[in-house]
mmCIF file of C-alpha atoms (C1' of nucleotides) in Angstrom:
data_model
loop_
_atom_site.group_PDB
_atom_site.id
_atom_site.type_symbol
_atom_site.label_atom_id
_atom_site.label_comp_id
_atom_site.label_asym_id
_atom_site.label_seq_id
_atom_site.Cartn_x
_atom_site.Cartn_y
_atom_site.Cartn_z
ATOM 1 C CA MET A 16 53.588 -16.261 22.563
ATOM 2 C CA LYS A 17 52.771 -19.289 24.700
ATOM 3 C CA ASN A 18 54.778 -17.749 27.475
ATOM 4 C CA TYR A 19 52.871 -14.472 27.586
ATOM 5 C CA MET A 20 49.594 -16.326 27.528
ATOM 6 C CA SER A 21 50.437 -18.016 30.806
ATOM 7 C CA ILE A 22 51.726 -14.809 32.375
ATOM 8 C CA LEU A 23 48.400 -13.178 31.622
ATOM 9 C CA LYS A 24 46.350 -16.060 32.972
ATOM 10 C CA GLU A 25 48.450 -16.361 36.087
ATOM 11 C CA ASN A 26 47.654 -12.738 36.754
ATOM 12 C CA GLY A 27 43.935 -13.225 36.245
ATOM 13 C CA LEU A 28 43.655 -11.607 32.835
ATOM 14 C CA LYS A 29 42.185 -12.961 29.644
ATOM 15 C CA ALA A 30 44.803 -13.723 27.028
ATOM 16 C CA THR A 31 43.723 -11.721 24.014
ATOM 17 C CA PHE A 32 45.777 -11.339 20.874
ATOM 18 C CA GLN A 33 46.093 -7.636 21.560
ATOM 19 C CA ARG A 34 47.606 -8.200 24.969
ATOM 20 C CA MET A 35 50.004 -10.805 23.727
ATOM 21 C CA HIS A 36 51.150 -8.569 20.897
ATOM 22 C CA ILE A 37 51.746 -5.741 23.334
ATOM 23 C CA LEU A 38 53.792 -7.972 25.596
ATOM 24 C CA GLU A 39 55.656 -9.321 22.610
ATOM 25 C CA VAL A 40 56.737 -5.816 21.640
ATOM 26 C CA ILE A 41 57.720 -4.790 25.128
ATOM 27 C CA GLY A 42 59.576 -8.039 25.644
ATOM 28 C CA MET A 43 61.421 -7.575 22.382
ATOM 29 C CA TYR A 44 62.620 -4.062 23.066
ATOM 30 C CA GLY A 45 62.775 -4.005 26.854
ATOM 31 C CA HIS A 46 61.273 -0.571 27.408
ATOM 32 C CA LYS A 47 58.717 1.222 25.288
ATOM 33 C CA ASP A 48 56.218 4.023 25.744
ATOM 34 C CA VAL A 49 52.572 3.898 24.667
ATOM 35 C CA ASP A 50 53.109 5.424 21.243
ATOM 36 C CA GLU A 51 56.061 3.218 20.470
ATOM 37 C CA ILE A 52 54.118 0.139 21.486
ATOM 38 C CA TYR A 53 51.170 1.172 19.358
ATOM 39 C CA ALA A 54 53.371 1.924 16.350
ATOM 40 C CA GLU A 55 55.013 -1.470 16.633
ATOM 41 C CA VAL A 56 51.922 -3.553 17.359
ATOM 42 C CA ILE A 57 49.977 -2.029 14.497
ATOM 43 C CA LYS A 58 52.480 -3.539 12.072
ATOM 44 C CA THR A 59 51.389 -7.074 12.843
ATOM 45 C CA HIS A 60 47.875 -6.308 14.050
ATOM 46 C CA PRO A 61 46.661 -3.309 12.026
ATOM 47 C CA SER A 62 43.172 -3.233 13.474
ATOM 48 C CA ILE A 63 44.223 -2.559 17.070
ATOM 49 C CA SER A 64 43.140 0.808 18.423
ATOM 50 C CA LEU A 65 45.208 3.153 20.505
ATOM 51 C CA ALA A 66 42.492 3.107 23.171
ATOM 52 C CA THR A 67 42.961 -0.625 23.518
ATOM 53 C CA VAL A 68 46.668 -0.149 23.995
ATOM 54 C CA TYR A 69 46.001 2.382 26.737
ATOM 55 C CA LYS A 70 43.403 0.209 28.423
ATOM 56 C CA ASN A 71 45.605 -2.841 28.344
ATOM 57 C CA ILE A 72 48.729 -1.146 29.564
ATOM 58 C CA LEU A 73 46.731 0.170 32.482
ATOM 59 C CA ILE A 74 45.176 -3.135 33.403
ATOM 60 C CA MET A 75 48.390 -5.065 32.936
ATOM 61 C CA THR A 76 50.191 -2.583 35.138
ATOM 62 C CA GLN A 77 47.516 -2.891 37.805
ATOM 63 C CA ASN A 78 47.654 -6.667 37.667
ATOM 64 C CA GLY A 79 51.377 -7.038 38.021
ATOM 65 C CA VAL A 80 52.242 -7.989 34.460
ATOM 66 C CA LEU A 81 53.921 -4.715 33.563
ATOM 67 C CA ILE A 82 55.907 -2.122 35.456
ATOM 68 C CA GLU A 83 55.461 1.536 34.680
ATOM 69 C CA LEU A 84 58.697 3.454 34.471
ATOM 70 C CA PRO A 85 58.015 7.174 34.760
ATOM 71 C CA LEU A 86 60.807 9.291 33.331
ATOM 72 C CA ILE A 87 62.108 12.815 33.696
ATOM 73 C CA GLY A 88 61.025 14.878 30.711
ATOM 74 C CA ARG A 89 59.649 11.947 28.717
ATOM 75 C CA LYS A 90 56.579 9.782 28.484
ATOM 76 C CA ALA A 91 56.572 6.807 30.819
ATOM 77 C CA LYS A 92 57.920 3.558 29.463
ATOM 78 C CA TYR A 93 56.779 0.067 30.360
ATOM 79 C CA GLU A 94 58.668 -3.121 30.994
ATOM 80 C CA ILE A 95 57.642 -6.660 31.762
ATOM 81 C CA LYS A 96 57.716 -7.223 35.479
ATOM 82 C CA LYS A 97 60.865 -8.712 36.904
ATOM 83 C CA ASP A 98 62.918 -8.426 40.067
ATOM 84 C CA SER A 99 64.016 -4.968 41.008
ATOM 85 C CA HIS A 100 67.027 -3.792 39.139
ATOM 86 C CA VAL A 101 68.784 -0.594 38.191
ATOM 87 C CA HIS A 102 67.970 1.522 35.154
ATOM 88 C CA LEU A 103 70.669 3.389 33.310
ATOM 89 C CA ILE A 104 68.747 6.087 31.497
ATOM 90 C CA CYS A 105 70.399 8.136 28.775
ATOM 91 C CA LYS A 106 69.330 11.763 28.955
ATOM 92 C CA GLU A 107 70.255 12.268 25.317
ATOM 93 C CA CYS A 108 68.571 9.436 23.440
ATOM 94 C CA GLY A 109 66.240 8.128 26.128
ATOM 95 C CA ASN A 110 67.519 4.604 25.868
ATOM 96 C CA ILE A 111 67.277 2.503 29.002
ATOM 97 C CA GLU A 112 69.516 -0.351 29.992
ATOM 98 C CA ASP A 113 68.821 -2.731 32.848
ATOM 99 C CA GLU A 114 71.427 -3.774 35.341
ATOM 100 C CA ASP A 115 70.504 -6.796 37.347
ATOM 101 C CA PHE A 116 72.248 -5.771 40.515
ATOM 102 C CA ASN A 117 70.816 -4.605 43.756
ATOM 103 C CA LEU A 118 72.837 -1.547 44.620
ATOM 104 C CA VAL A 119 70.580 -0.537 47.494
ATOM 105 C CA ASP A 120 71.683 -1.138 51.047
ATOM 106 C CA MET A 121 68.630 -3.089 52.153
ATOM 107 C CA ASN A 122 69.618 -3.228 55.812
ATOM 108 C CA SER A 123 69.781 0.531 56.165
ATOM 109 C CA LEU A 124 66.615 0.797 54.157
ATOM 110 C CA LYS A 125 64.798 -1.554 56.509
ATOM 111 C CA GLU A 126 65.837 0.593 59.440
ATOM 112 C CA VAL A 127 64.497 3.706 57.795
ATOM 113 C CA LEU A 128 61.247 1.971 56.927
ATOM 114 C CA SER A 129 60.581 0.582 60.381
ATOM 115 C CA ASP A 130 61.498 3.943 61.827
ATOM 116 C CA LYS A 131 58.866 5.618 59.676
ATOM 117 C CA LYS A 132 56.416 2.709 59.928
ATOM 118 C CA PHE A 133 56.376 2.712 56.155
ATOM 119 C CA ALA A 134 55.154 -0.527 54.560
ATOM 120 C CA TYR A 135 57.487 -1.345 51.691
ATOM 121 C CA PHE A 136 55.976 -2.386 48.390
ATOM 122 C CA ASN A 137 58.706 -1.966 45.808
ATOM 123 C CA GLN A 138 61.560 0.264 44.750
ATOM 124 C CA GLU A 139 63.072 1.884 41.716
ATOM 125 C CA LEU A 140 66.616 3.089 41.266
ATOM 126 C CA ASN A 141 67.263 5.194 38.200
ATOM 127 C CA ILE A 142 70.615 6.525 37.101
ATOM 128 C CA TYR A 143 70.496 9.368 34.599
ATOM 129 C CA GLY A 144 73.458 10.213 32.447
ATOM 130 C CA THR A 145 74.857 9.767 28.953
ATOM 131 C CA CYS A 146 75.241 6.357 27.356
ATOM 132 C CA SER A 147 78.448 5.355 25.614
ATOM 133 C CA HIS A 148 76.860 5.743 22.221
ATOM 134 C CA CYS A 149 75.754 9.323 22.796
ATOM 135 C CA SER A 150 79.079 10.213 24.424
ATOM 136 C CA SER A 151 80.967 9.127 21.327
ATOM 137 C CA ILE A 152 78.695 11.174 19.095
ATOM 138 C CA LYS A 153 79.291 14.294 21.127
ATOM 139 C CA VAL A 154 83.056 13.898 20.968
ATOM 140 C CA SER A 155 83.264 13.415 17.232
ATOM 141 C CA MET B 13 61.675 35.287 49.415
ATOM 142 C CA LYS B 14 65.139 36.839 49.366
ATOM 143 C CA ASN B 15 66.572 33.363 49.331
ATOM 144 C CA TYR B 16 64.706 32.243 46.255
ATOM 145 C CA MET B 17 65.680 35.416 44.463
ATOM 146 C CA SER B 18 69.340 34.530 44.753
ATOM 147 C CA ILE B 19 68.779 30.925 43.766
ATOM 148 C CA LEU B 20 67.131 32.134 40.580
ATOM 149 C CA LYS B 21 69.850 34.616 39.756
ATOM 150 C CA GLU B 22 72.623 32.172 40.496
ATOM 151 C CA ASN B 23 71.033 29.913 37.931
ATOM 152 C CA GLY B 24 70.803 32.636 35.332
ATOM 153 C CA LEU B 25 67.076 33.315 35.575
ATOM 154 C CA LYS B 26 65.233 36.544 36.176
ATOM 155 C CA ALA B 27 63.632 36.715 39.578
ATOM 156 C CA THR B 28 59.989 37.400 38.842
ATOM 157 C CA PHE B 29 57.245 37.378 41.431
ATOM 158 C CA GLN B 30 55.659 34.403 39.744
ATOM 159 C CA ARG B 31 58.808 32.335 40.006
ATOM 160 C CA MET B 32 59.364 33.244 43.596
ATOM 161 C CA HIS B 33 55.786 32.370 44.491
ATOM 162 C CA ILE B 34 56.144 29.019 42.786
ATOM 163 C CA LEU B 35 59.339 28.270 44.676
ATOM 164 C CA GLU B 36 57.725 29.450 47.881
ATOM 165 C CA VAL B 37 54.920 26.924 47.461
ATOM 166 C CA ILE B 38 57.185 24.049 46.535
ATOM 167 C CA GLY B 39 59.529 24.882 49.376
ATOM 168 C CA MET B 40 56.647 25.023 51.818
ATOM 169 C CA TYR B 41 55.177 21.659 50.902
ATOM 170 C CA GLY B 42 58.228 19.795 49.662
ATOM 171 C CA HIS B 43 56.655 18.129 46.651
ATOM 172 C CA LYS B 44 53.832 19.404 44.486
ATOM 173 C CA ASP B 45 52.530 18.784 40.977
ATOM 174 C CA VAL B 46 51.644 21.505 38.485
ATOM 175 C CA ASP B 47 47.978 21.759 39.428
ATOM 176 C CA GLU B 48 48.694 21.848 43.114
ATOM 177 C CA ILE B 49 51.269 24.562 42.611
ATOM 178 C CA TYR B 50 48.873 26.595 40.506
ATOM 179 C CA ALA B 51 46.028 26.169 43.003
ATOM 180 C CA GLU B 52 48.269 27.338 45.818
ATOM 181 C CA VAL B 53 50.003 30.210 44.039
ATOM 182 C CA ILE B 54 46.740 31.636 42.775
ATOM 183 C CA LYS B 55 45.703 32.291 46.369
ATOM 184 C CA THR B 56 48.349 34.939 46.853
ATOM 185 C CA HIS B 57 48.821 35.932 43.226
ATOM 186 C CA PRO B 58 45.382 35.568 41.560
ATOM 187 C CA SER B 59 46.448 36.892 38.175
ATOM 188 C CA ILE B 60 48.997 34.199 37.448
ATOM 189 C CA SER B 61 48.142 31.961 34.517
ATOM 190 C CA LEU B 62 48.532 28.220 34.353
ATOM 191 C CA ALA B 63 50.644 28.631 31.225
ATOM 192 C CA THR B 64 53.113 30.675 33.220
ATOM 193 C CA VAL B 65 53.315 27.962 35.834
ATOM 194 C CA TYR B 66 54.053 25.402 33.135
ATOM 195 C CA LYS B 67 56.634 27.604 31.451
ATOM 196 C CA ASN B 68 58.387 28.363 34.683
ATOM 197 C CA ILE B 69 58.468 24.852 35.987
ATOM 198 C CA LEU B 70 60.034 23.817 32.716
ATOM 199 C CA ILE B 71 62.675 26.499 32.673
ATOM 200 C CA MET B 72 63.488 26.123 36.348
ATOM 201 C CA THR B 73 63.880 22.388 35.861
ATOM 202 C CA GLN B 74 66.169 22.931 32.890
ATOM 203 C CA ASN B 75 68.255 25.444 34.797
ATOM 204 C CA GLY B 76 68.856 23.351 37.867
ATOM 205 C CA VAL B 77 66.524 25.113 40.285
ATOM 206 C CA LEU B 78 63.930 22.347 40.439
ATOM 207 C CA ILE B 79 64.002 18.592 40.169
ATOM 208 C CA GLU B 80 61.236 16.766 38.373
ATOM 209 C CA LEU B 81 60.015 13.701 40.184
ATOM 210 C CA PRO B 82 58.076 11.483 37.794
ATOM 211 C CA LEU B 83 55.724 9.108 39.575
ATOM 212 C CA ILE B 84 53.990 5.833 38.864
ATOM 213 C CA GLY B 85 50.337 6.466 38.076
ATOM 214 C CA ARG B 86 50.399 10.145 39.021
ATOM 215 C CA LYS B 87 51.423 13.485 37.612
ATOM 216 C CA ALA B 88 55.060 14.385 38.167
ATOM 217 C CA LYS B 89 55.862 16.390 41.265
ATOM 218 C CA TYR B 90 58.596 18.973 41.656
ATOM 219 C CA GLU B 91 61.009 19.694 44.446
ATOM 220 C CA ILE B 92 63.665 22.292 44.993
ATOM 221 C CA LYS B 93 67.014 20.916 43.994
ATOM 222 C CA LYS B 94 69.091 19.405 46.752
ATOM 223 C CA ASP B 95 71.532 16.540 47.192
ATOM 224 C CA SER B 96 70.304 13.157 46.146
ATOM 225 C CA HIS B 97 68.143 11.480 48.700
ATOM 226 C CA VAL B 98 65.531 8.768 48.976
ATOM 227 C CA HIS B 99 61.815 9.256 48.390
ATOM 228 C CA LEU B 100 59.258 7.309 50.369
ATOM 229 C CA ILE B 101 56.182 7.483 48.174
ATOM 230 C CA CYS B 102 52.806 6.416 49.511
ATOM 231 C CA LYS B 103 50.820 4.550 46.872
ATOM 232 C CA GLU B 104 47.585 5.378 48.679
ATOM 233 C CA CYS B 105 47.702 9.117 49.290
ATOM 234 C CA GLY B 106 50.591 10.085 47.053
ATOM 235 C CA ASN B 107 52.474 11.794 49.836
ATOM 236 C CA ILE B 108 56.234 11.876 49.518
ATOM 237 C CA GLU B 109 58.731 11.994 52.318
ATOM 238 C CA ASP B 110 62.428 12.666 51.868
ATOM 239 C CA GLU B 111 65.097 10.673 53.605
ATOM 240 C CA ASP B 112 68.486 12.288 53.562
ATOM 241 C CA PHE B 113 70.473 9.107 53.414
ATOM 242 C CA ASN B 114 72.387 7.646 50.581
ATOM 243 C CA LEU B 115 71.340 4.023 50.489
ATOM 244 C CA VAL B 116 73.047 3.327 47.192
ATOM 245 C CA ASP B 117 76.310 1.420 47.112
ATOM 246 C CA MET B 118 78.304 3.975 45.165
ATOM 247 C CA ASN B 119 81.363 1.781 44.764
ATOM 248 C CA SER B 120 79.461 -0.966 43.012
ATOM 249 C CA LEU B 121 77.636 1.645 41.003
ATOM 250 C CA LYS B 122 80.899 3.173 39.818
ATOM 251 C CA GLU B 123 82.037 -0.224 38.632
ATOM 252 C CA VAL B 124 78.872 -0.742 36.656
ATOM 253 C CA LEU B 125 79.151 2.706 35.132
ATOM 254 C CA SER B 126 82.741 2.403 34.032
ATOM 255 C CA ASP B 127 81.963 -1.030 32.711
ATOM 256 C CA LYS B 128 79.210 0.396 30.528
ATOM 257 C CA LYS B 129 81.064 3.649 29.813
ATOM 258 C CA PHE B 130 77.995 5.430 31.088
ATOM 259 C CA ALA B 131 78.576 9.037 32.172
ATOM 260 C CA TYR B 132 76.748 9.574 35.451
ATOM 261 C CA PHE B 133 74.663 12.687 35.864
ATOM 262 C CA ASN B 134 72.365 12.010 38.789
ATOM 263 C CA GLN B 135 70.255 9.347 40.431
ATOM 264 C CA GLU B 136 66.858 8.813 41.951
ATOM 265 C CA LEU B 137 65.836 6.154 44.438
ATOM 266 C CA ASN B 138 62.134 5.800 45.038
ATOM 267 C CA ILE B 139 60.516 3.483 47.537
ATOM 268 C CA TYR B 140 56.836 2.821 46.969
ATOM 269 C CA GLY B 141 54.611 1.549 49.751
ATOM 270 C CA THR B 142 52.075 2.657 52.319
ATOM 271 C CA CYS B 143 52.758 5.451 54.765
ATOM 272 C CA SER B 144 51.952 5.066 58.460
ATOM 273 C CA HIS B 145 48.960 7.333 58.174
ATOM 274 C CA CYS B 146 47.320 5.336 55.411
ATOM 275 C CA SER B 147 48.164 2.043 57.117
ATOM 276 C CA SER B 148 46.326 3.115 60.243
ATOM 277 C CA ILE B 149 43.280 4.156 58.230
ATOM 278 C CA LYS B 150 43.096 0.793 56.530
ATOM 279 C CA VAL B 151 43.270 -1.058 59.851
ATOM 280 C CA SER B 152 40.560 0.920 61.544
ATOM 281 C "C1'" DC C 19 66.176 50.426 26.586
ATOM 282 C "C1'" DT C 20 66.776 45.623 25.518
ATOM 283 C "C1'" DT C 21 65.858 41.253 26.693
ATOM 284 C "C1'" DC C 22 63.060 38.242 28.671
ATOM 285 C "C1'" DA C 23 58.551 36.925 31.106
ATOM 286 C "C1'" DT C 24 53.569 37.234 31.511
ATOM 287 C "C1'" DG C 25 48.720 36.305 30.460
ATOM 288 C "C1'" DC C 26 45.406 35.140 27.378
ATOM 289 C "C1'" DA C 27 43.167 32.396 24.137
ATOM 290 C "C1'" DA C 28 43.685 28.992 20.938
ATOM 291 C "C1'" DA C 29 45.937 24.783 19.386
ATOM 292 C "C1'" DA C 30 47.907 20.493 19.992
ATOM 293 C "C1'" DA C 31 48.825 16.322 22.481
ATOM 294 C "C1'" DA C 32 47.713 12.792 25.621
ATOM 295 C "C1'" DT C 33 44.441 10.052 27.922
ATOM 296 C "C1'" DT C 34 39.801 8.416 29.120
ATOM 297 C "C1'" DT C 35 35.055 7.186 28.337
ATOM 298 C "C1'" DG C 36 30.592 5.183 26.495
ATOM 299 C "C1'" DC C 37 28.701 1.942 23.907
ATOM 300 C "C1'" DA C 38 27.548 -1.525 20.318
ATOM 301 C "C1'" DT C 39 29.911 -5.598 18.852
ATOM 302 C "C1'" DT C 40 33.010 -9.462 19.336
ATOM 303 C "C1'" DT C 41 35.891 -12.695 21.789
ATOM 304 C "C1'" DT C 42 37.381 -15.536 25.672
ATOM 305 C "C1'" DG C 43 37.006 -19.116 29.015
ATOM 306 C "C1'" DC D 13 26.447 -18.453 27.608
ATOM 307 C "C1'" DA D 14 28.284 -14.889 30.830
ATOM 308 C "C1'" DA D 15 31.772 -11.868 31.625
ATOM 309 C "C1'" DA D 16 35.116 -9.259 29.834
ATOM 310 C "C1'" DA D 17 37.675 -6.983 25.868
ATOM 311 C "C1'" DT D 18 37.700 -4.531 21.447
ATOM 312 C "C1'" DG D 19 37.319 -0.571 18.312
ATOM 313 C "C1'" DC D 20 35.472 3.600 17.288
ATOM 314 C "C1'" DA D 21 34.367 8.291 17.982
ATOM 315 C "C1'" DA D 22 33.692 11.735 21.135
ATOM 316 C "C1'" DA D 23 34.876 13.919 25.375
ATOM 317 C "C1'" DT D 24 38.322 15.237 28.764
ATOM 318 C "C1'" DT D 25 42.466 16.406 30.480
ATOM 319 C "C1'" DT D 26 47.044 17.973 30.056
ATOM 320 C "C1'" DT D 27 50.516 20.637 27.939
ATOM 321 C "C1'" DT D 28 52.312 23.848 24.470
ATOM 322 C "C1'" DT D 29 52.287 27.855 21.474
ATOM 323 C "C1'" DG D 30 51.884 32.643 19.464
ATOM 324 C "C1'" DC D 31 51.632 37.102 20.353
ATOM 325 C "C1'" DA D 32 50.656 41.732 22.336
ATOM 326 C "C1'" DT D 33 51.815 43.854 26.636
ATOM 327 C "C1'" DG D 34 54.534 44.506 30.790
ATOM 328 C "C1'" DA D 35 58.515 43.886 33.979
ATOM 329 C "C1'" DA D 36 63.485 43.002 35.105
ATOM 330 C "C1'" DG D 37 68.212 44.045 34.964
#
DNA sequence: CTTCATGCAAAAAATTTGCATTTTG
DNA sequence: CAAAATGCAAATTTTTTGCATGAAG
């Protein structure tokens, strides 16, 4: 909890219990959407309102605490900000696994960007497919 | 129009006027969200309903005619299916430009995938930043 | 002619807002 | 204390659904 408090303050946000609970849940599971976060937070903090979850996810995303991860055919999930990495997204169960590699050829990318005079902010590389768990279910 | 008719049939869908108009609009602009598509299609086909646009975008996405492009902080846009490429997404104006390069190190990716026993389906690489047009506005 | 798609209106789901009250720094 | 956040209910926005009619193959 201590940890999330400082992340919030470093990013210029007040450290409320609600925010820390939300971060706790996201940190615990890695990637969660709004409803999942709400369902989980309400267990330990029953008085929180869904509107507060929405408001906080928005402000924490805007202030660099969270990263929004928009998904094909699903509600966006959120993760705690960290260096860019790859997402392996299962089309069957929706589970997301992080891979802490940079698989993007940054030199070629830089060429493209300077060519287009496009000011880079960040990137996201998502791989969609079927996770090992769902593959084994389909076989059996 | 002829062209879109065959794309639809090849993918097992009936070629209705509504579908062809929708594809026409997306093909013309590259990337559009549901509302933008509806607003554009209604100009040449005033009787179309928004529900039909929703239904068709869904079915055309499921049948491999369209690709859904979920975006951070915006409604998803749709593009006509083509080989994987890079998206340069402007955080200011929301414009998206395609780059037909593969900047992903596929060899390393394959290693990761076989390691995780993850069955690859497709990928998306999105670069967020500021396009040259919006950069020049901010300067002036 | 049979199957599938359309358009409409209504329903459901998702997200945002206003405001009185409470909490944080 | 002042500024900002919460919780609630209501309002909006977005998306889906059911069904009678119409179009496609």
